[in-house]
PDB file of C-alpha atoms in Angstrom:
ATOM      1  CA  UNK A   1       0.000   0.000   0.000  1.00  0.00           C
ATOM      2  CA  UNK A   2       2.933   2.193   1.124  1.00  0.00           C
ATOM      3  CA  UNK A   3       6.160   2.098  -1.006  1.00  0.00           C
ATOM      4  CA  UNK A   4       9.303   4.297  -2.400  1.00  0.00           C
ATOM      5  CA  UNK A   5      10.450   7.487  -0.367  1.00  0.00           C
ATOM      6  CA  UNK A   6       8.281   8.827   2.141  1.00  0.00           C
ATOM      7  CA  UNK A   7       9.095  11.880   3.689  1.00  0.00           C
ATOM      8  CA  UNK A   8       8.842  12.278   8.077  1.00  0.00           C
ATOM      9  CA  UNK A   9       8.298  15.847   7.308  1.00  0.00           C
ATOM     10  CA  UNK A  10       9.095  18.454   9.710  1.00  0.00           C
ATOM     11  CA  UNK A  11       6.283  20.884  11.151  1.00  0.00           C
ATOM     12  CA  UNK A  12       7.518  24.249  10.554  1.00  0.00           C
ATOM     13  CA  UNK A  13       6.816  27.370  13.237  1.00  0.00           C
ATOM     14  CA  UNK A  14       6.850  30.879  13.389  1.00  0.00           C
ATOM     15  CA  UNK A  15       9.045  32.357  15.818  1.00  0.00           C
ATOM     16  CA  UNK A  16       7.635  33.154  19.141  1.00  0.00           C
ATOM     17  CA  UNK A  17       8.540  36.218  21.132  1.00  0.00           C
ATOM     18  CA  UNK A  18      11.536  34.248  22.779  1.00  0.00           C
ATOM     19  CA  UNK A  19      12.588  33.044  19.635  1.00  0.00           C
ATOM     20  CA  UNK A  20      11.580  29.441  20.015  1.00  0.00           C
ATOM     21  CA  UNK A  21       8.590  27.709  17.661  1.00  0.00           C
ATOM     22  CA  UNK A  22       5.201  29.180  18.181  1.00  0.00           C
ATOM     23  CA  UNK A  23       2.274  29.213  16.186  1.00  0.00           C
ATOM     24  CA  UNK A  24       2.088  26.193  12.761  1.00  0.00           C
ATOM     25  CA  UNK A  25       3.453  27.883   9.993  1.00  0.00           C
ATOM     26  CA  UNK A  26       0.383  26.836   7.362  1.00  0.00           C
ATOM     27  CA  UNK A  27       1.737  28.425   4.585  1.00  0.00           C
ATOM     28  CA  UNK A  28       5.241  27.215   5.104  1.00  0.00           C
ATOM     29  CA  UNK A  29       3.460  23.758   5.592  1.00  0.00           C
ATOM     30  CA  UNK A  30       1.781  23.456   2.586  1.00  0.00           C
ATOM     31  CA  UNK A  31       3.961  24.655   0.532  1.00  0.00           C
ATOM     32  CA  UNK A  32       6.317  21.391   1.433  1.00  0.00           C
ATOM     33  CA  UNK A  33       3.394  19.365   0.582  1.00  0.00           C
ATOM     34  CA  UNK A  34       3.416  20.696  -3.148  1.00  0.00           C
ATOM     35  CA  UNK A  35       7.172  20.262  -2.743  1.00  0.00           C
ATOM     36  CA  UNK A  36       7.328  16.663  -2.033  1.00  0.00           C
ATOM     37  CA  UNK A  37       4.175  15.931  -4.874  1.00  0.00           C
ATOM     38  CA  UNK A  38       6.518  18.007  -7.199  1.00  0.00           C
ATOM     39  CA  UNK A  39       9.805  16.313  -6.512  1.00  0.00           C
ATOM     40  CA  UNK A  40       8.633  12.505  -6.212  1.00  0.00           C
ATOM     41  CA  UNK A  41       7.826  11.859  -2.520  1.00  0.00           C
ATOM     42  CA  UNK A  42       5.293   8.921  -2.421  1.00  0.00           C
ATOM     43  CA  UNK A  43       3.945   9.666   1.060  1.00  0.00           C
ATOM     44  CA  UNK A  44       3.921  12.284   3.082  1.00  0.00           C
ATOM     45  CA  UNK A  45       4.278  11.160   6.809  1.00  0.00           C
ATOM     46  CA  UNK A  46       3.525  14.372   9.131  1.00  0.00           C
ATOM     47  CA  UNK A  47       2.992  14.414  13.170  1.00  0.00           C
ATOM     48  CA  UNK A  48       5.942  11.616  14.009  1.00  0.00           C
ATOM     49  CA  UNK A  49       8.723  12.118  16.033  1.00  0.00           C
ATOM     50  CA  UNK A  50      10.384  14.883  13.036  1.00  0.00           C
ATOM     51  CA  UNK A  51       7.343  16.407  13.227  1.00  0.00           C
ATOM     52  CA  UNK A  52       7.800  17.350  16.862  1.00  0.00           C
ATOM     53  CA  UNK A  53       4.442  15.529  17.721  1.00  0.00           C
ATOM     54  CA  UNK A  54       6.163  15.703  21.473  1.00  0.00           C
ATOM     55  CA  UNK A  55       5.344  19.000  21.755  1.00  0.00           C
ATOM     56  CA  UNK A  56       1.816  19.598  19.807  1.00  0.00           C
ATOM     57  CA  UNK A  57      -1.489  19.701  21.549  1.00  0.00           C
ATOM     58  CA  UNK A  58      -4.063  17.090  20.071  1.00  0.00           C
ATOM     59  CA  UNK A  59      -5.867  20.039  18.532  1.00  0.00           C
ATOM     60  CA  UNK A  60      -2.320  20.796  16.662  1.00  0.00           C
ATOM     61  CA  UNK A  61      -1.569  17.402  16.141  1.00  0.00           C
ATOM     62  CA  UNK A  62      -5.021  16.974  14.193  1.00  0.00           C
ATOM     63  CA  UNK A  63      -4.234  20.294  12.310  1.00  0.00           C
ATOM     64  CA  UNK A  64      -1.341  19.460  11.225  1.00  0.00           C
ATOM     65  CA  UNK A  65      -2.578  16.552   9.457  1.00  0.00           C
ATOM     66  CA  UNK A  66      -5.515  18.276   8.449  1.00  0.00           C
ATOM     67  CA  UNK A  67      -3.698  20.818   6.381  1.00  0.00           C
ATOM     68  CA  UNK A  68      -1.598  17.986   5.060  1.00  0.00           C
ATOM     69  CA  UNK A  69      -4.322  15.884   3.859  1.00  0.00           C
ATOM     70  CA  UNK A  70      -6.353  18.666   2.154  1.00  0.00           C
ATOM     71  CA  UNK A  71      -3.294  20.352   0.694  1.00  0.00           C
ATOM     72  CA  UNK A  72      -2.336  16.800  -0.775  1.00  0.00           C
ATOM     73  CA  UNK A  73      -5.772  16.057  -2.044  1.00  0.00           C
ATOM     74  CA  UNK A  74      -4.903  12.692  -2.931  1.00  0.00           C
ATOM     75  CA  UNK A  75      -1.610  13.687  -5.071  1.00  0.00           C
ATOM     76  CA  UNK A  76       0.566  11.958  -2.699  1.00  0.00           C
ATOM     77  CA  UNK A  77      -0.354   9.087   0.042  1.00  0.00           C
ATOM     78  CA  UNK A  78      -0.344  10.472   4.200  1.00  0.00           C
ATOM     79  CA  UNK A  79       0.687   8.380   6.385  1.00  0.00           C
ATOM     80  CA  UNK A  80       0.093   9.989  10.400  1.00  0.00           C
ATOM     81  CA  UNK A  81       1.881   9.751  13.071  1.00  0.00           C
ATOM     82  CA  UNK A  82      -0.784   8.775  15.516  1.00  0.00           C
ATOM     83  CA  UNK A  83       1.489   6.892  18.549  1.00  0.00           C
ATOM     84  CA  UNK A  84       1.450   6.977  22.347  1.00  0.00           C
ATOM     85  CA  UNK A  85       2.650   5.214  25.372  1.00  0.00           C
ATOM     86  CA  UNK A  86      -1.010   5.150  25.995  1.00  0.00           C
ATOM     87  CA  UNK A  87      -3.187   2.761  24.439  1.00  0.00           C
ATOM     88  CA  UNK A  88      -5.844   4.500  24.884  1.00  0.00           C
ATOM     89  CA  UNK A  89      -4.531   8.003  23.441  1.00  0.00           C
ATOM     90  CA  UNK A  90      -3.340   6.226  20.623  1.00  0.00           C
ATOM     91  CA  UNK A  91      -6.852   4.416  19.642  1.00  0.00           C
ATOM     92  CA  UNK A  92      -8.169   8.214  19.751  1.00  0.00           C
ATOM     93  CA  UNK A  93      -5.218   9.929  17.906  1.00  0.00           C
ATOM     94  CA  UNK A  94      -5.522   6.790  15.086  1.00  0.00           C
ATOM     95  CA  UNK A  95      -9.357   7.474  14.974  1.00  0.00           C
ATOM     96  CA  UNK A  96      -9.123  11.058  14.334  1.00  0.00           C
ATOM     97  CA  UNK A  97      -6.186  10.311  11.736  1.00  0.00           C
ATOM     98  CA  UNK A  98      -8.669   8.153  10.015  1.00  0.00           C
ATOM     99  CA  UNK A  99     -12.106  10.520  10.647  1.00  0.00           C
ATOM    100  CA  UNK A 100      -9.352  13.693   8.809  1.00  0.00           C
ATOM    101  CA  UNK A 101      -8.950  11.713   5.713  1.00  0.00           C
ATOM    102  CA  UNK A 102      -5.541  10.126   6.310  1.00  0.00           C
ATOM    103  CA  UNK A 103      -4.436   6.904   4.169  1.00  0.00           C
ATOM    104  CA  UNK A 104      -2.999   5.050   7.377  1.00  0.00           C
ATOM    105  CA  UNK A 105      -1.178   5.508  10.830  1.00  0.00           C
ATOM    106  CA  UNK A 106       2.159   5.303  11.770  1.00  0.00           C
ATOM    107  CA  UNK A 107       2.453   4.017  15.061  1.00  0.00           C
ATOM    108  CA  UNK A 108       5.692   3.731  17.190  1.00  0.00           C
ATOM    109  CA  UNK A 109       5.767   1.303  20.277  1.00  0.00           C
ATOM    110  CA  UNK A 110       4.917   2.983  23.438  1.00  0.00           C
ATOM    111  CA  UNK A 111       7.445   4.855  25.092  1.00  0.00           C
ATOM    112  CA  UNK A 112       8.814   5.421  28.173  1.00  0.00           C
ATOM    113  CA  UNK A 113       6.852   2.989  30.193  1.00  0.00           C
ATOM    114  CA  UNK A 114       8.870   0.308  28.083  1.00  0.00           C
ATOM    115  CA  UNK A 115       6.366  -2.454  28.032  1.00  0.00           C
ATOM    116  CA  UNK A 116       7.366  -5.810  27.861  1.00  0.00           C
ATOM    117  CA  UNK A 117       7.250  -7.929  24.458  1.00  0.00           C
ATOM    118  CA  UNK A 118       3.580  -9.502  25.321  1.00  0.00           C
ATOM    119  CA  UNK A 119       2.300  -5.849  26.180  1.00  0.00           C
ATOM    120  CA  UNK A 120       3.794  -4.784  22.981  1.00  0.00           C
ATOM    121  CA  UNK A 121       1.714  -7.069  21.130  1.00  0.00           C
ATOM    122  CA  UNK A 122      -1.459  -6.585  23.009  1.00  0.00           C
ATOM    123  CA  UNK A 123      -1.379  -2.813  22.532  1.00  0.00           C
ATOM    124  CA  UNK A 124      -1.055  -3.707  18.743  1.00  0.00           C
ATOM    125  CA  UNK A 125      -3.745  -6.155  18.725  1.00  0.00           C
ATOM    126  CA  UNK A 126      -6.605  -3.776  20.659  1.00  0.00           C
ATOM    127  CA  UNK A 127      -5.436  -0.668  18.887  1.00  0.00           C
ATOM    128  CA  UNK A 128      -6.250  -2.995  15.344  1.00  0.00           C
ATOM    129  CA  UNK A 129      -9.318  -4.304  17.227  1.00  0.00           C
ATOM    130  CA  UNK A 130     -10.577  -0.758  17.517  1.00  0.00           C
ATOM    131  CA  UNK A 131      -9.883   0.891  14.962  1.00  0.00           C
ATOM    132  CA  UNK A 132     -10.240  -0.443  11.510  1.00  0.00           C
ATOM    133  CA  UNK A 133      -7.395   1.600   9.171  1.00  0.00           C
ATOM    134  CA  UNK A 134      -4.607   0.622   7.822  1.00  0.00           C
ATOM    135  CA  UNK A 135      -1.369   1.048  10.061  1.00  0.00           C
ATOM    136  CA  UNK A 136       2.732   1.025  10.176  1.00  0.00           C
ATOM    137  CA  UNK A 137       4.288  -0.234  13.284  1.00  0.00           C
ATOM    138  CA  UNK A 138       7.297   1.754  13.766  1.00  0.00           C
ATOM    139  CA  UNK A 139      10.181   0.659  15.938  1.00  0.00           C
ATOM    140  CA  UNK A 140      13.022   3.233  17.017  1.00  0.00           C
ATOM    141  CA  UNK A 141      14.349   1.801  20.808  1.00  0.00           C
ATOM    142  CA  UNK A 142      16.469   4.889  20.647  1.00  0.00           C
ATOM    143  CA  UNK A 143      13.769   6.962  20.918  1.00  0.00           C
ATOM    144  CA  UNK A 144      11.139   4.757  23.223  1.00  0.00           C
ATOM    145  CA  UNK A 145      13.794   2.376  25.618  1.00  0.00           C
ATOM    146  CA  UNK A 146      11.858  -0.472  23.973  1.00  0.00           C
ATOM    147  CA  UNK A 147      13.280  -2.664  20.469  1.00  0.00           C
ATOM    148  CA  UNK A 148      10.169  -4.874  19.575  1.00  0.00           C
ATOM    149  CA  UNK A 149      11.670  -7.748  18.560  1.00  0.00           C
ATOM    150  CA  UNK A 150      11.478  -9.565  15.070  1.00  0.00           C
ATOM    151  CA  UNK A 151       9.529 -12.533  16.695  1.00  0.00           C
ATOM    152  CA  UNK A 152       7.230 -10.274  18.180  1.00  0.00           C
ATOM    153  CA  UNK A 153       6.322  -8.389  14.975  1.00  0.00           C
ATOM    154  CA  UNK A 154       6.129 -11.673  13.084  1.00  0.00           C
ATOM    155  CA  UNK A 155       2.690 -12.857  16.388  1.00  0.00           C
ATOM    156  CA  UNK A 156       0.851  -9.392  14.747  1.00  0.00           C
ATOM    157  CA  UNK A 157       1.515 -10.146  10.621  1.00  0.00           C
ATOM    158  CA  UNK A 158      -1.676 -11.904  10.339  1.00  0.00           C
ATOM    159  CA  UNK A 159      -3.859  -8.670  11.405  1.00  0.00           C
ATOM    160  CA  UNK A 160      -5.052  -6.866   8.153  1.00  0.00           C
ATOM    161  CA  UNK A 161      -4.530  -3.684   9.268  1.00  0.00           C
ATOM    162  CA  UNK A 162      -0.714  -4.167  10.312  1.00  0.00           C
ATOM    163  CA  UNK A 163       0.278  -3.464   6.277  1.00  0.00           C
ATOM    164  CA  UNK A 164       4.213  -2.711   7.271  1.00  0.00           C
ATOM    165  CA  UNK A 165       6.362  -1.693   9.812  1.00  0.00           C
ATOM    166  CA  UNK A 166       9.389   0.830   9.942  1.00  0.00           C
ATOM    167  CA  UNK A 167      12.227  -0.682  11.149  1.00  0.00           C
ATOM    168  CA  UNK A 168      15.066   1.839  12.983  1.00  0.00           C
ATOM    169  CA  UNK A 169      17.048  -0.551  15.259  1.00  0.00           C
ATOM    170  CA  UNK A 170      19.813   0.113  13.235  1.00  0.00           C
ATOM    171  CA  UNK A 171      20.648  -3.467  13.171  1.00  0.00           C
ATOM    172  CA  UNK A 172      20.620  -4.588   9.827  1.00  0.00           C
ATOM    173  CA  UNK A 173      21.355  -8.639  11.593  1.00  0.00           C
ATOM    174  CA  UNK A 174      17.627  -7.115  13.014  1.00  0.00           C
ATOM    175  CA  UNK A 175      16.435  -6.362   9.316  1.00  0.00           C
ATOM    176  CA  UNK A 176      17.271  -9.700   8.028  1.00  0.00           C
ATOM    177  CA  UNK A 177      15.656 -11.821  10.728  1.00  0.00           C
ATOM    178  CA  UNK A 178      12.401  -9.562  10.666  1.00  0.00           C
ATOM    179  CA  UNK A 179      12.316 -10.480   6.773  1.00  0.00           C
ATOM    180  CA  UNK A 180      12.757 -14.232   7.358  1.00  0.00           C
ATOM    181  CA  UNK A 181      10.354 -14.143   9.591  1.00  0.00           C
ATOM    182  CA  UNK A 182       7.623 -12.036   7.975  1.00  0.00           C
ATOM    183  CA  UNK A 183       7.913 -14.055   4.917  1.00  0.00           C
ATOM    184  CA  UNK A 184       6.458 -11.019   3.054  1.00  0.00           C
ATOM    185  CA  UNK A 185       3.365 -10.414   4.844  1.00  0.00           C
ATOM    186  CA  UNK A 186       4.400  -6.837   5.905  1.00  0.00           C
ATOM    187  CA  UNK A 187       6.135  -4.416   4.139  1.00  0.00           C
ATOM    188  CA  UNK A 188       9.678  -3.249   5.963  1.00  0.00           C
ATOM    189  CA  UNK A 189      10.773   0.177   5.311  1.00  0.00           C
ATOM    190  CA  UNK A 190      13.630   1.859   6.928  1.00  0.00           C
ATOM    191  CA  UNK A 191      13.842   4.384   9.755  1.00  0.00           C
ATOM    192  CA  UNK A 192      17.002   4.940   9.674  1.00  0.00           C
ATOM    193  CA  UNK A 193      18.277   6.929   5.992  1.00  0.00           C
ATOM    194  CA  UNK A 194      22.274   5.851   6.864  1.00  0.00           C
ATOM    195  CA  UNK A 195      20.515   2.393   6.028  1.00  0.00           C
ATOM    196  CA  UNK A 196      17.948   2.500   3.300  1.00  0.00           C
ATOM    197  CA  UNK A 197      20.037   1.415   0.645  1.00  0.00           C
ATOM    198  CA  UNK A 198      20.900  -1.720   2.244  1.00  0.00           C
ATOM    199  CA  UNK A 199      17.473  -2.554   3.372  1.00  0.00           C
ATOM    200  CA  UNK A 200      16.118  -1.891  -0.167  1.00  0.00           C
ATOM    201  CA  UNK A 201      18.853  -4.055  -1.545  1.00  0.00           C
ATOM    202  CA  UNK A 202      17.780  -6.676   0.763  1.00  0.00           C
ATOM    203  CA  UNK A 203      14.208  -6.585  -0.424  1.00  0.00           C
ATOM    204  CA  UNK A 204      12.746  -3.841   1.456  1.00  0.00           C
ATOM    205  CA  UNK A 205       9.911  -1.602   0.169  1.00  0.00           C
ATOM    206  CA  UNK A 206      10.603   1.743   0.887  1.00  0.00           C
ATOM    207  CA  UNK A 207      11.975   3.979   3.463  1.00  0.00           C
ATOM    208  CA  UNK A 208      10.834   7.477   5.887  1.00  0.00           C
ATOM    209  CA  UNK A 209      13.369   9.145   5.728  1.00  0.00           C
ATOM    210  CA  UNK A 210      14.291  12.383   7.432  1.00  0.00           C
ATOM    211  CA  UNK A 211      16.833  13.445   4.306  1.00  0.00           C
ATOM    212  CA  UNK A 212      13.858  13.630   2.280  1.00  0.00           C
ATOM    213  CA  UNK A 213      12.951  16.890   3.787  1.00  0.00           C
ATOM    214  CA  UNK A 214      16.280  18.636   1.667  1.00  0.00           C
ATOM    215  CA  UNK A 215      17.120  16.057  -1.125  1.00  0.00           C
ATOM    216  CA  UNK A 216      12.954  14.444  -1.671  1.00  0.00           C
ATOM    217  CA  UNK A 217      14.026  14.210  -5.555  1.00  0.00           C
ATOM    218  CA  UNK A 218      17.483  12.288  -4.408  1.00  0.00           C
ATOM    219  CA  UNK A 219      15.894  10.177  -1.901  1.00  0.00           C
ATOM    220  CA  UNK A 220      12.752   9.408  -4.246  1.00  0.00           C
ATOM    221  CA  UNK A 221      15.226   8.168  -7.252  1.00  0.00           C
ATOM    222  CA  UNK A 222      17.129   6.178  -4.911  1.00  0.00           C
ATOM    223  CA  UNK A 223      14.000   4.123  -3.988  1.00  0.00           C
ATOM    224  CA  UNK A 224      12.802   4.068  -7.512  1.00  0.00           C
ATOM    225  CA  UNK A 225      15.774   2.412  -8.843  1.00  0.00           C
ATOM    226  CA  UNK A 226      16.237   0.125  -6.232  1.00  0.00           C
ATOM    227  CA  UNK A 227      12.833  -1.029  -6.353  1.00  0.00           C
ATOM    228  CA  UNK A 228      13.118  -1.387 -10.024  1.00  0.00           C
ATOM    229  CA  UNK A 229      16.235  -3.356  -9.867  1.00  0.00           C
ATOM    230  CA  UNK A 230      18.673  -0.617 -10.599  1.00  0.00           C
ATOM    231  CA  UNK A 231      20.266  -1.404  -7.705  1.00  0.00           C
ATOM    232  CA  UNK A 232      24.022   0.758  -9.132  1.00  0.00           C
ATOM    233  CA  UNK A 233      21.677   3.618  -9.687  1.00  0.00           C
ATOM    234  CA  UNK A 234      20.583   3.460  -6.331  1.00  0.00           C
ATOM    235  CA  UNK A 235      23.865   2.581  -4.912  1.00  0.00           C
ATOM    236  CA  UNK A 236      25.069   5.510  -6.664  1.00  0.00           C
ATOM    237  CA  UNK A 237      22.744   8.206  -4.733  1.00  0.00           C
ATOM    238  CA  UNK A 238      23.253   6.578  -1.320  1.00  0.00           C
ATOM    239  CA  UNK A 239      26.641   7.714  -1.385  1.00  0.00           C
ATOM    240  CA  UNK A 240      26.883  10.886  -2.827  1.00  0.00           C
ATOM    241  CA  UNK A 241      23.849  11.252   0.668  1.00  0.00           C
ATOM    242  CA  UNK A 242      26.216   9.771   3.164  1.00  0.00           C
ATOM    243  CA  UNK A 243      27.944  12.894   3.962  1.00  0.00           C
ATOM    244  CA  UNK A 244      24.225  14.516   4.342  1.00  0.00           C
ATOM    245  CA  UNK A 245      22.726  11.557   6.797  1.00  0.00           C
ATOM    246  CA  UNK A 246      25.610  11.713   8.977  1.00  0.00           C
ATOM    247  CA  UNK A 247      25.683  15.547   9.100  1.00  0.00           C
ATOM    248  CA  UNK A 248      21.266  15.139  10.405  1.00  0.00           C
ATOM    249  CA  UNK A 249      22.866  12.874  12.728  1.00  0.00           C
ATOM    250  CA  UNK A 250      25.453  15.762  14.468  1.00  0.00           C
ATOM    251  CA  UNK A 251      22.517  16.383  17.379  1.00  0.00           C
ATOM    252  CA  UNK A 252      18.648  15.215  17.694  1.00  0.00           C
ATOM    253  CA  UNK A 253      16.464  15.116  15.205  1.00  0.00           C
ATOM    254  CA  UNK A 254      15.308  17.274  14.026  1.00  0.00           C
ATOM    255  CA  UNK A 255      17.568  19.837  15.097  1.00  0.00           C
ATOM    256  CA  UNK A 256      19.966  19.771  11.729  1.00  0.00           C
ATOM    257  CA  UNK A 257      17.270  18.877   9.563  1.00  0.00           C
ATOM    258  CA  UNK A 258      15.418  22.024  10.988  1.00  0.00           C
ATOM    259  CA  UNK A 259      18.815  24.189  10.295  1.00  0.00           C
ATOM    260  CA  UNK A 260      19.981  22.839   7.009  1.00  0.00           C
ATOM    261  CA  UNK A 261      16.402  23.827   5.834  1.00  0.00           C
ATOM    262  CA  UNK A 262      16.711  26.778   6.972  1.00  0.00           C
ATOM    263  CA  UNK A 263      20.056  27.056   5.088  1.00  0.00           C
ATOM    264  CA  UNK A 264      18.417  25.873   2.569  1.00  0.00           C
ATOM    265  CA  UNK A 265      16.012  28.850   2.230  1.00  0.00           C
ATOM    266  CA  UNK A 266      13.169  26.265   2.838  1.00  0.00           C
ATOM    267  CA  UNK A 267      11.335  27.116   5.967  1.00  0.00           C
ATOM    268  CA  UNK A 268      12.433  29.226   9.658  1.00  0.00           C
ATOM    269  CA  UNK A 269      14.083  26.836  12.014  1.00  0.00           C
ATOM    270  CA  UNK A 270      12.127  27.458  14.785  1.00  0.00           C
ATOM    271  CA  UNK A 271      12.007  24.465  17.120  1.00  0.00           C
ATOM    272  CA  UNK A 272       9.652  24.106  20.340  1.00  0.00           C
ATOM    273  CA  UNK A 273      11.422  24.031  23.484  1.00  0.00           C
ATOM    274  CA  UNK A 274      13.144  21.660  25.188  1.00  0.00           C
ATOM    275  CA  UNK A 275      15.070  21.404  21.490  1.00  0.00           C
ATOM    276  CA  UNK A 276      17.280  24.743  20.726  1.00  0.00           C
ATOM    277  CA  UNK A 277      19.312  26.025  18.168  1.00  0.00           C
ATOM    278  CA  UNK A 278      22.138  23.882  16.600  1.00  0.00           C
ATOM    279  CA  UNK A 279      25.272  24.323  18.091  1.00  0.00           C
ATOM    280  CA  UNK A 280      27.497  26.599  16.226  1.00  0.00           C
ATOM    281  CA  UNK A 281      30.441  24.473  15.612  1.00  0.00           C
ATOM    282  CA  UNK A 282      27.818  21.463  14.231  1.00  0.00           C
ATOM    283  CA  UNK A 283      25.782  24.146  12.642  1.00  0.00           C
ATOM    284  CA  UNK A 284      29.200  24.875  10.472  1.00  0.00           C
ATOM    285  CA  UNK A 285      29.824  20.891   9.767  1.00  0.00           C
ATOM    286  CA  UNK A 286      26.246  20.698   8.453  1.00  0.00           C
ATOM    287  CA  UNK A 287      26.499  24.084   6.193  1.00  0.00           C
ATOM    288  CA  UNK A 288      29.927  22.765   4.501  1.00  0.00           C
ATOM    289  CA  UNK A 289      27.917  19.411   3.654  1.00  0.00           C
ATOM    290  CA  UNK A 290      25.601  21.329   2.497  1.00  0.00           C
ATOM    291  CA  UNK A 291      27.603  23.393   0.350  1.00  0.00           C
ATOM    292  CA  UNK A 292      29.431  19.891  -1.054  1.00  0.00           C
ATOM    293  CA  UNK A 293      25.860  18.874  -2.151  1.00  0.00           C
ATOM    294  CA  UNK A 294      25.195  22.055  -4.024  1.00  0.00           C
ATOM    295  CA  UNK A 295      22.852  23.732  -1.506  1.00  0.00           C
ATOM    296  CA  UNK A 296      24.448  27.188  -0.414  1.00  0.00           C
ATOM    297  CA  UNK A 297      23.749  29.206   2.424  1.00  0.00           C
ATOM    298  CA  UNK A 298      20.637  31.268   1.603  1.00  0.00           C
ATOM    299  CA  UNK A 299      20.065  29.013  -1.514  1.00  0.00           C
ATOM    300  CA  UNK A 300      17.845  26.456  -3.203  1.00  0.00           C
ATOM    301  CA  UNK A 301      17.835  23.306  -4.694  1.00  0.00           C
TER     302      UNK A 301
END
């Protein structure tokens, strides 16, 4: 249902009176929709953890995807990011993805309160028992203190609604088993852009990829060509990126991807506290990879 280069696209903000993110930037917002139509994207993927979902009230959260559905008007797939560490919250957040006009939910495990395997797969199972719309699992243990473990993915592959999951472990050892195992009943798409090309190459079917919020033409003809066999053409892209995914990776996301936007001449990078300004010194790294890639300071692609 979901395949190619999907984008975890940032929210952008207008500055606030302390300088931080304030209000949702709507015209900044749908102008990367057209963006990522223009240039390729296959699915836009807004409110997840790029998105800054951490710090949006449910009203903005529903917005947010709001704007991005209508602006899309069915150009491009959205995919929302609808997760909690509450079952509960997430049932309502998936329902009012759904109720919006969304194609399907991304849903990371539950955070924080690091559940154990079993409760991983019963909050799966009643969130699909409640809600009936098609959903991505999405599994970043950097981010929640919880990996949800191949075996465990492979006990919810027979739900219809479970069409794929998004698999950031950064283990590609993890990858591998989760495919044997799966035996292509979900889709596996990478979290983690550093490893797309690899997990394409291995028979993945697409990735969300932070990089596609710069380089969405780069990112979208890498998954093309790997998913049409052109796996040099592909390989080709992925490194002339490397440089750019390690350079996202120089402080949290989505800090840099935020900045080199902003260097870009794409959007403000106004973030909502607790996340602040990019460091100087990284904020220099990130402009001269920029600047290798063809995207000056002030500039666009």
């Amino acid at each position: 249902m979901f395949a190619g280069s999907m984008v975890a696209l940032v929210t952008p903000f207008e500055k606030d009176p302390g300088g931080h993110g304030g209000r949702i930037d709507e015209k900044a917002l749908r102008h990367l929709v057209d963006l990522h139509v223009k240039e390729g994207t296959r699915a836009i993927v807004p409110v997840g953890t790029t998105g800054e979902s951490a710090t949006l009230s449910h009203e903005e959260h529903e917005k947010v995807i709001g704007i991005v559905v209508e602006q899309a008007a069915g150009r491009v797939k959205v995919l929302a990011g609808t997760g909690s560490n509450s079952t509960e919250e997430a049932v309502a957040l998936t329902r009012a993805a759904q109720r919006i006009g969304a194609d399907g939910a991304l849903v990371i495990t539950p955070y924080y309160n690091r559940p154990t395997q079993e409760g991983l797969v019963r909050h799966y199972e009643t969130l699909a028992a409640r809600v009936s719309f098609p959903m991505v699992i999405y599994n970043v243990p950097a981010r929640t203190g919880v990996n949800m473990l191949p075996e465990t993915v492979a006990r919810l592959a027979g739900i219809q609604a479970y069409v794929g999951v998004k698999e950031a472990s950064g283990s590609i050892s993890q990858v591998i088993d989760l495919m044997d195992r799966l035996e292509g009943r979900m889709a596996i798409y990478s979290g983690d852009d550093m490893l797309t090309y690899p997990i394409l190459a291995l028979g993945g079917h697409g990735t969300i990829s932070v990089s596609a919020n710069l380089v969405p033409r780069k990112m979208a003809d890498l998954c093309d060509l790997a998913l049409s066999g052109d796996l040099t053409g592909s390989l080709r892209i992925h490194r002339e990126l490397v440089p750019l995914h390690r350079a996202l990776g120089l402080e949290t996301n989505p800090i840099p991807i935020k900045t080199a936007m902003e260097i870009a001449g794409m959007i403000g990078s106004f973030m909502r506290l607790p996340l602040v300004p990019m460091d100087l010194a990284n904020r220099a790294k990130l402009e001269k990879v920029l600047g290798s890639l063809g995207i000056p300071s002030g500039g666009r692609r």
